[in-house]
Amino acid sequence: MRTEARGALARLAAERVDHRFKGLPPDADGLTVGELAAQRRNLFTGGFTTPVLALSAERLEHNLALMETYATRHGLAFAPHGKTSMAPQLFQRQIDRGAVGITLAVPHQVRVARAYGVQRVFLANEVVDPAALRWLSAELDSDDEFRLTCYVDSVHGVELMEAALHGARRPLDVVVELAAGEGARTGVRTEAECAAVADAVAAAPTLRLVGVAGYEGEVPRADPERVRAWLRRLVDLAVDFDKAGRFAGAHEVVVSAGGSAWFDAVADVFAEIPELSLPVLKLLRSGAYVSHDDGHYRKLTPFNRVPEEGALEPAFRLWTQVVSRPSPDQAFVNAGKRDAAYDLDLPFAQAVRRGGTERPATGVSVTALSDQHAWLRTTDEADLQVGDWVGLGLSHPCTSFDKWPLIPLAEADGTVVDYIRTFF
């Protein structure tokens, strides 16, 4: 990692704690993040206020190690999607764990990554904004070690990119995005149209075609057979482009796919890629693994299908406090839509703390969220009273990270060892 990048990460520890960061101890105001981390306060007794989102230090490390092992075992390069966390500290930990770079979705996210020294970015979108393209080009021209690849998915998009990049010293590497099917999200719908886009890239001096990519998570009515069929289309497209000499000038051929639900299929099909005229970078982009979750991805993770490969562990817990117990079958805690992801599933009541003792949240379930309250249904088994802390599991990491600009990283006994800064 470059010295200036380490300096940028170190400066995160110099940021002052204040009202911008919810859940942190009020008496920590004025301390730097590094000073607060050095105090190793306990999440439950150290002055933290509810609601407070915590990330498990042990489970985070487990997930980082597991995906490093998985990618290595299957011969995959790994550029995890950074839009999940938008946390440069986690980007660096992913790179330290073998990631070749970071995938991002929009130019602003690339600016964040570059501010913290990420030297290889896979931008999984077509960029047609002239101001953004000029900035990306300036970054490439000013740093010969910086590598950026982005999507193209239309002839007109290529024309807009060429016009904005006129005069660039280095060409922008691009991959043709193959759509996952009719009615899917972005990408070129047919192989013939892909060839037309590739022809347009060949005619654009500021662009260089280096591969193909797509997102199998958008395959309509996805199941293992349909996903693998689409992935083989993607591989065949790369093979056909290579035979036609479309990767002239590239140093390697990028073939990329892989969300968090089907990376086992990606590993299987990418293992079938034949030898091409250039080395092949089999690039996996799964991102939600870093924290995993207790809902959507717990159900969808490929490790459910291949348990012998290991298992991810949900690393988030949102700690809330009971503020109202109006009836025997109802309670309210002080966290709602502003604090918890709810786009895929409601949170899950998991634990209750009272007087330093933690127990399962038996008989407690979340039925709805208001802006600042979660509605709880309680059965006769629930022993719940005003003042209790209730730990909630969350679904969908991408909409959990984005609600918390500074997240305590806590060990199993509650000791907070660091704070993860996010940039959304």
Coordinates of C-alpha atoms in Angstrom, one line a residue:
M1 CA 0.0 0.0 0.0
R2 CA 1.3 3.4 -0.9
T3 CA 2.6 5.7 1.9
E4 CA 0.1 8.5 1.2
A5 CA -2.8 6.0 1.4
R6 CA -1.7 4.7 4.8
G7 CA -1.5 8.3 5.9
A8 CA -5.1 8.9 4.7
L9 CA -6.3 5.9 6.7
A10 CA -4.4 7.1 9.7
R11 CA -6.1 10.5 9.5
L12 CA -9.4 8.8 10.0
A13 CA -8.2 8.1 13.6
A14 CA -7.6 11.8 14.0
E15 CA -11.2 12.8 13.3
R16 CA -12.9 14.3 16.4
V17 CA -15.9 12.6 17.9
D18 CA -19.0 14.8 18.2
H19 CA -22.7 15.1 17.5
R20 CA -22.3 13.8 14.0
F21 CA -21.9 10.2 15.1
K22 CA -24.9 8.7 16.7
G23 CA -24.7 6.1 19.5
L24 CA -21.2 7.2 20.7
P25 CA -20.7 8.2 24.3
P26 CA -21.6 11.8 24.9
D27 CA -18.6 12.2 27.2
A28 CA -16.3 11.3 24.3
D29 CA -17.0 14.5 22.5
G30 CA -13.7 16.2 21.6
L31 CA -11.6 13.0 21.7
T32 CA -10.2 11.7 18.4
V33 CA -11.5 8.4 17.1
G34 CA -8.1 7.0 17.8
E35 CA -8.1 8.2 21.4
L36 CA -11.6 6.8 21.9
A37 CA -10.5 3.4 20.4
A38 CA -7.5 3.3 22.7
Q39 CA -9.8 3.5 25.7
R40 CA -11.3 0.2 24.7
R41 CA -14.7 1.0 26.2
N42 CA -17.3 -1.6 26.6
L43 CA -20.3 -1.3 24.3
F44 CA -22.7 -2.0 27.2
T45 CA -21.1 -0.2 30.1
G46 CA -18.9 2.4 28.5
G47 CA -21.4 5.2 27.9
F48 CA -22.7 4.3 24.5
T49 CA -26.3 5.4 23.9
T50 CA -29.0 3.5 22.2
P51 CA -29.6 2.9 19.4
V52 CA -26.1 1.8 18.5
L53 CA -25.0 -0.4 15.6
A54 CA -22.0 -2.7 16.3
L55 CA -19.9 -4.8 14.0
S56 CA -18.5 -8.0 15.4
A57 CA -14.7 -8.0 15.2
E58 CA -14.5 -11.8 15.3
R59 CA -17.2 -12.4 12.7
L60 CA -15.8 -9.7 10.4
E61 CA -12.4 -11.4 10.5
H62 CA -14.0 -14.8 9.9
N63 CA -15.8 -13.6 6.8
L64 CA -12.7 -11.9 5.3
A65 CA -10.7 -15.0 5.8
L66 CA -13.4 -17.3 4.4
M67 CA -13.8 -15.5 1.1
E68 CA -10.0 -15.1 0.7
T69 CA -9.8 -18.9 1.0
Y70 CA -12.7 -19.5 -1.3
A71 CA -11.4 -17.3 -4.1
T72 CA -7.9 -18.8 -3.9
R73 CA -9.3 -22.4 -3.9
H74 CA -11.3 -21.7 -7.0
G75 CA -8.7 -19.7 -8.9
L76 CA -10.7 -16.5 -8.8
A77 CA -9.4 -13.0 -8.6
F78 CA -11.5 -11.1 -6.1
A79 CA -12.6 -7.4 -6.3
P80 CA -15.4 -7.2 -3.7
H81 CA -18.1 -4.7 -4.2
G82 CA -17.2 -1.7 -2.1
K83 CA -20.7 -0.1 -2.4
T84 CA -21.8 -2.5 0.4
S85 CA -19.8 -0.7 3.1
M86 CA -18.2 2.4 1.6
A87 CA -15.6 2.0 4.4
P88 CA -12.0 2.5 3.3
Q89 CA -10.7 0.6 6.4
L90 CA -12.7 -2.4 5.2
F91 CA -11.4 -1.9 1.7
Q92 CA -7.9 -2.1 3.0
R93 CA -8.6 -5.2 5.0
Q94 CA -10.1 -6.9 2.0
I95 CA -7.0 -6.0 -0.1
D96 CA -4.8 -7.3 2.7
R97 CA -6.9 -10.5 2.5
G98 CA -6.0 -11.0 -1.2
A99 CA -8.5 -8.8 -3.1
V100 CA -6.9 -7.5 -6.3
G101 CA -8.9 -4.3 -6.1
I102 CA -12.4 -3.0 -5.2
T103 CA -15.5 -2.9 -7.3
L104 CA -17.6 0.3 -7.2
A105 CA -20.8 1.4 -8.8
V106 CA -20.6 5.2 -9.4
P107 CA -17.8 7.8 -9.9
H108 CA -18.3 9.3 -6.4
Q109 CA -17.5 6.0 -4.9
V110 CA -14.3 5.9 -6.9
R111 CA -13.3 9.3 -5.5
V112 CA -13.7 7.9 -2.0
A113 CA -11.6 4.8 -2.9
R114 CA -8.9 6.9 -4.5
A115 CA -8.7 9.3 -1.5
Y116 CA -7.7 6.2 0.5
G117 CA -5.2 4.7 -1.9
V118 CA -7.1 2.0 -3.8
Q119 CA -5.0 1.3 -6.8
R120 CA -7.3 -1.0 -8.8
V121 CA -11.0 -0.3 -9.3
F122 CA -13.6 -2.2 -11.3
L123 CA -16.4 0.3 -12.0
A124 CA -19.5 -1.9 -12.6
N125 CA -21.5 0.7 -14.6
E126 CA -21.3 2.6 -17.8
V127 CA -20.1 6.2 -17.2
V128 CA -21.4 8.9 -19.6
D129 CA -21.1 12.0 -17.3
P130 CA -18.4 14.2 -19.0
A131 CA -17.3 15.7 -15.7
A132 CA -16.9 12.3 -14.1
L133 CA -15.1 10.9 -17.1
R134 CA -12.7 13.8 -17.2
W135 CA -11.9 13.3 -13.5
L136 CA -11.3 9.5 -14.1
S137 CA -9.0 10.3 -17.0
A138 CA -7.1 12.8 -14.9
E139 CA -6.6 10.2 -12.2
L140 CA -5.3 7.7 -14.8
D141 CA -3.0 10.2 -16.4
S142 CA -1.5 11.3 -13.1
D143 CA -0.8 7.8 -11.7
D144 CA 0.6 5.1 -13.9
E145 CA 0.0 2.5 -11.2
F146 CA -3.8 3.2 -11.0
R147 CA -5.9 0.8 -13.0
L148 CA -9.6 1.3 -13.7
T149 CA -12.0 -0.8 -15.8
C150 CA -15.6 0.2 -16.4
Y151 CA -18.6 -1.1 -18.4
V152 CA -19.9 -0.1 -21.8
D153 CA -23.4 -1.2 -22.8
S154 CA -24.3 0.9 -25.8
V155 CA -22.8 2.4 -29.0
H156 CA -24.1 5.8 -28.1
G157 CA -22.6 5.5 -24.6
V158 CA -19.2 4.7 -26.2
E159 CA -19.6 7.8 -28.4
L160 CA -20.3 10.0 -25.4
M161 CA -17.3 8.5 -23.5
E162 CA -15.0 9.1 -26.5
A163 CA -16.1 12.7 -26.8
A164 CA -15.5 13.4 -23.1
L165 CA -12.2 11.7 -23.0
H166 CA -10.7 13.4 -26.0
G167 CA -7.0 14.1 -25.4
A168 CA -6.5 11.6 -22.6
R169 CA -3.0 10.3 -22.3
R170 CA -4.1 6.8 -21.2
P171 CA -7.0 4.9 -22.7
L172 CA -9.8 3.9 -20.4
D173 CA -10.1 0.1 -20.1
V174 CA -13.7 -1.1 -20.7
V175 CA -15.6 -4.4 -20.7
V176 CA -18.8 -5.0 -22.6
E177 CA -21.7 -5.7 -20.2
L178 CA -23.9 -8.6 -21.2
A179 CA -27.4 -8.3 -19.9
A180 CA -28.7 -11.1 -17.8
G181 CA -31.8 -11.5 -20.1
E182 CA -34.8 -9.6 -21.4
G183 CA -36.3 -7.4 -18.8
A184 CA -33.1 -7.5 -16.7
R185 CA -31.3 -4.4 -15.5
T186 CA -28.5 -2.9 -17.6
G187 CA -26.3 -4.5 -20.3
V188 CA -26.4 -5.4 -23.9
R189 CA -29.2 -7.8 -24.8
T190 CA -27.8 -9.8 -27.6
E191 CA -24.4 -11.1 -28.8
A192 CA -24.8 -9.2 -32.1
E193 CA -25.4 -6.0 -30.2
C194 CA -22.3 -6.8 -28.0
A195 CA -20.2 -7.0 -31.2
A196 CA -21.5 -3.6 -32.4
V197 CA -20.5 -2.1 -29.0
A198 CA -17.1 -3.7 -29.3
D199 CA -16.7 -2.3 -32.8
A200 CA -17.5 1.2 -31.4
V201 CA -14.9 0.8 -28.8
A202 CA -12.3 -0.3 -31.4
A203 CA -13.1 3.0 -33.3
A204 CA -12.6 5.1 -30.1
P205 CA -8.9 5.9 -29.5
T206 CA -9.6 6.8 -25.8
L207 CA -11.1 3.4 -25.0
R208 CA -9.5 -0.1 -24.9
L209 CA -11.6 -3.3 -24.8
V210 CA -10.3 -5.7 -22.2
G211 CA -13.1 -8.1 -21.5
V212 CA -16.7 -8.9 -20.8
A213 CA -18.8 -8.7 -17.6
G214 CA -22.3 -9.0 -16.2
Y215 CA -24.4 -9.7 -13.1
E216 CA -26.0 -13.1 -12.8
G217 CA -28.2 -11.9 -10.0
E218 CA -30.5 -10.3 -12.5
V219 CA -31.2 -13.5 -14.5
P220 CA -35.0 -13.7 -14.7
R221 CA -36.5 -16.5 -12.5
A222 CA -33.0 -17.4 -11.4
D223 CA -32.2 -21.0 -10.5
P224 CA -28.9 -22.9 -10.9
E225 CA -29.7 -24.0 -14.4
R226 CA -30.6 -20.6 -15.7
V227 CA -27.7 -18.9 -13.9
R228 CA -25.2 -21.3 -15.3
A229 CA -26.6 -21.0 -18.8
W230 CA -26.2 -17.2 -18.7
L231 CA -22.7 -17.5 -17.3
R232 CA -21.8 -19.8 -20.2
R233 CA -23.1 -17.2 -22.6
L234 CA -20.8 -14.7 -20.9
V235 CA -17.8 -17.0 -21.3
D236 CA -18.7 -17.8 -24.9
L237 CA -18.8 -14.1 -25.6
A238 CA -15.3 -13.7 -24.3
V239 CA -14.1 -16.6 -26.4
D240 CA -15.7 -15.2 -29.6
F241 CA -14.3 -11.8 -29.0
D242 CA -10.8 -13.3 -28.5
K243 CA -11.1 -15.3 -31.7
A244 CA -12.0 -12.1 -33.5
G245 CA -9.0 -10.3 -32.2
R246 CA -11.1 -7.8 -30.3
F247 CA -8.7 -7.7 -27.3
A248 CA -5.8 -6.4 -29.2
G249 CA -3.8 -4.0 -27.0
A250 CA -5.0 -5.6 -23.8
H251 CA -2.7 -7.2 -21.3
E252 CA -5.2 -9.8 -20.1
V253 CA -8.9 -10.7 -20.7
V254 CA -11.2 -9.8 -17.9
V255 CA -14.3 -12.1 -17.5
S256 CA -16.3 -10.9 -14.5
A257 CA -19.5 -11.8 -12.7
G258 CA -20.5 -12.7 -9.2
G259 CA -22.9 -11.2 -6.7
S260 CA -23.4 -12.6 -3.3
A261 CA -26.1 -15.2 -4.2
W262 CA -24.5 -17.2 -7.0
F263 CA -20.8 -17.1 -6.7
D264 CA -20.7 -20.9 -6.5
A265 CA -22.1 -21.0 -10.0
V266 CA -19.6 -18.4 -11.1
A267 CA -16.7 -20.5 -9.7
D268 CA -18.0 -23.6 -11.5
V269 CA -18.5 -22.0 -14.9
F270 CA -15.4 -19.9 -14.8
A271 CA -13.4 -23.1 -14.2
E272 CA -14.5 -24.1 -17.7
I273 CA -13.0 -21.0 -19.4
P274 CA -10.6 -22.3 -22.1
E275 CA -7.2 -21.0 -22.8
L276 CA -7.3 -17.7 -24.7
S277 CA -4.7 -15.7 -26.5
L278 CA -4.0 -13.7 -23.3
P279 CA -4.1 -14.5 -19.6
V280 CA -7.7 -14.6 -18.3
L281 CA -8.6 -12.6 -15.1
K282 CA -11.6 -14.5 -13.6
L283 CA -12.9 -11.7 -11.5
L284 CA -15.5 -12.2 -8.7
R285 CA -17.2 -9.2 -7.3
S286 CA -19.3 -10.4 -4.3
G287 CA -19.5 -7.7 -1.6
A288 CA -22.2 -8.4 1.0
Y289 CA -20.1 -11.2 2.6
V290 CA -18.0 -8.7 4.6
S291 CA -20.8 -8.4 7.2
H292 CA -23.2 -11.0 5.9
D293 CA -26.7 -10.7 7.5
D294 CA -29.4 -12.4 9.5
G295 CA -32.0 -12.3 6.7
H296 CA -31.8 -12.0 2.9
Y297 CA -28.2 -13.2 2.5
R298 CA -28.4 -15.8 5.2
K299 CA -31.1 -17.4 3.0
L300 CA -29.4 -16.8 -0.4
T301 CA -25.7 -17.5 0.4
P302 CA -24.2 -20.1 -1.9
F303 CA -22.6 -21.7 1.2
N304 CA -26.0 -23.1 1.9
R305 CA -25.6 -25.2 -1.2
V306 CA -21.9 -26.0 -0.6
P307 CA -21.6 -26.3 3.2
E308 CA -18.3 -28.1 2.9
E309 CA -16.8 -24.8 1.8
G310 CA -17.6 -23.1 5.1
A311 CA -20.2 -20.6 6.3
L312 CA -20.4 -16.8 6.6
E313 CA -21.4 -15.3 9.9
P314 CA -23.7 -12.3 10.4
A315 CA -21.6 -9.6 11.9
F316 CA -24.1 -6.8 12.6
R317 CA -26.2 -6.3 15.7
L318 CA -28.3 -3.2 16.3
W319 CA -28.7 -2.6 20.1
T320 CA -31.9 -0.7 21.0
Q321 CA -33.7 0.0 24.3
V322 CA -37.3 -0.7 25.3
V323 CA -38.9 2.7 25.8
S324 CA -42.5 1.6 26.1
R325 CA -44.4 -1.5 27.2
P326 CA -48.0 -0.4 26.8
S327 CA -49.6 -3.9 27.0
P328 CA -48.6 -7.5 27.6
D329 CA -48.4 -8.3 23.9
Q330 CA -46.6 -5.1 22.7
A331 CA -43.4 -3.2 23.3
F332 CA -41.5 -0.4 21.5
V333 CA -37.8 0.1 21.2
N334 CA -36.0 3.3 20.2
A335 CA -34.7 2.4 16.7
G336 CA -36.6 2.6 13.4
K337 CA -36.2 3.3 9.7
R338 CA -33.5 5.9 10.4
D339 CA -31.3 3.2 12.0
A340 CA -32.2 -0.3 10.6
A341 CA -32.3 -1.7 7.1
Y342 CA -35.9 -2.6 6.2
D343 CA -36.0 -2.8 2.4
L344 CA -35.7 -6.6 2.2
D345 CA -36.8 -7.8 5.7
L346 CA -37.7 -6.3 9.0
P347 CA -35.0 -6.7 11.8
F348 CA -35.0 -9.8 13.9
A349 CA -35.1 -9.7 17.7
Q350 CA -32.2 -11.8 18.9
A351 CA -31.1 -10.9 22.4
V352 CA -32.2 -9.1 25.5
R353 CA -29.7 -7.6 28.0
R354 CA -30.7 -6.6 31.6
G355 CA -28.3 -5.9 34.4
G356 CA -25.3 -7.3 32.6
T357 CA -26.9 -10.5 31.6
E358 CA -27.7 -11.5 28.0
R359 CA -30.3 -14.0 27.0
P360 CA -32.2 -15.0 23.8
A361 CA -35.1 -12.8 22.8
T362 CA -37.6 -15.6 23.3
G363 CA -41.2 -14.6 22.4
V364 CA -40.2 -11.2 20.9
S365 CA -40.6 -10.3 17.2
V366 CA -40.5 -7.1 15.2
T367 CA -43.7 -6.4 13.3
A368 CA -43.2 -2.9 11.9
L369 CA -40.9 0.1 11.9
S370 CA -41.7 3.8 12.4
D371 CA -39.1 6.5 11.8
Q372 CA -37.6 6.1 15.3
H373 CA -39.4 3.1 16.8
A374 CA -39.6 -0.6 16.2
W375 CA -42.9 -2.3 17.0
L376 CA -42.4 -5.5 18.9
R377 CA -44.9 -8.3 19.4
T378 CA -44.4 -10.2 22.7
T379 CA -45.8 -13.6 23.8
D380 CA -46.3 -15.0 27.2
E381 CA -42.7 -16.2 27.1
A382 CA -41.2 -12.8 26.7
D383 CA -39.7 -11.3 29.8
L384 CA -39.3 -7.7 28.6
Q385 CA -39.5 -4.4 30.5
V386 CA -38.8 -0.8 29.9
G387 CA -35.0 -0.1 30.0
D388 CA -34.0 -3.5 28.6
W389 CA -31.6 -3.5 25.7
V390 CA -32.8 -5.6 22.7
G391 CA -30.3 -6.7 20.1
L392 CA -31.6 -6.8 16.6
G393 CA -30.2 -8.8 13.6
L394 CA -30.5 -7.0 10.3
S395 CA -31.1 -8.0 6.7
H396 CA -29.3 -6.5 3.7
P397 CA -25.8 -5.1 4.5
C398 CA -25.9 -2.4 1.8
T399 CA -28.7 -0.5 3.5
S400 CA -27.4 -1.1 7.0
F401 CA -23.9 0.4 6.6
D402 CA -25.3 3.6 4.9
K403 CA -27.3 4.7 8.0
W404 CA -24.2 4.8 10.3
P405 CA -21.2 7.0 9.6
L406 CA -19.1 5.6 12.4
I407 CA -19.6 2.0 13.6
P408 CA -18.1 0.5 16.7
L409 CA -16.1 -2.7 16.0
A410 CA -16.7 -4.8 19.1
E411 CA -15.3 -8.0 20.4
A412 CA -17.5 -10.7 21.8
D413 CA -17.3 -9.4 25.4
G414 CA -18.4 -5.9 24.2
T415 CA -14.9 -4.3 24.1
V416 CA -14.8 -1.8 21.3
V417 CA -11.5 -2.0 19.6
D418 CA -12.0 0.3 16.6
Y419 CA -14.5 2.4 14.7
I420 CA -15.4 1.9 11.1
R421 CA -15.9 5.2 9.1
T422 CA -18.3 5.0 6.2
F423 CA -18.7 7.5 3.3
F424 CA -22.2 7.5 1.6

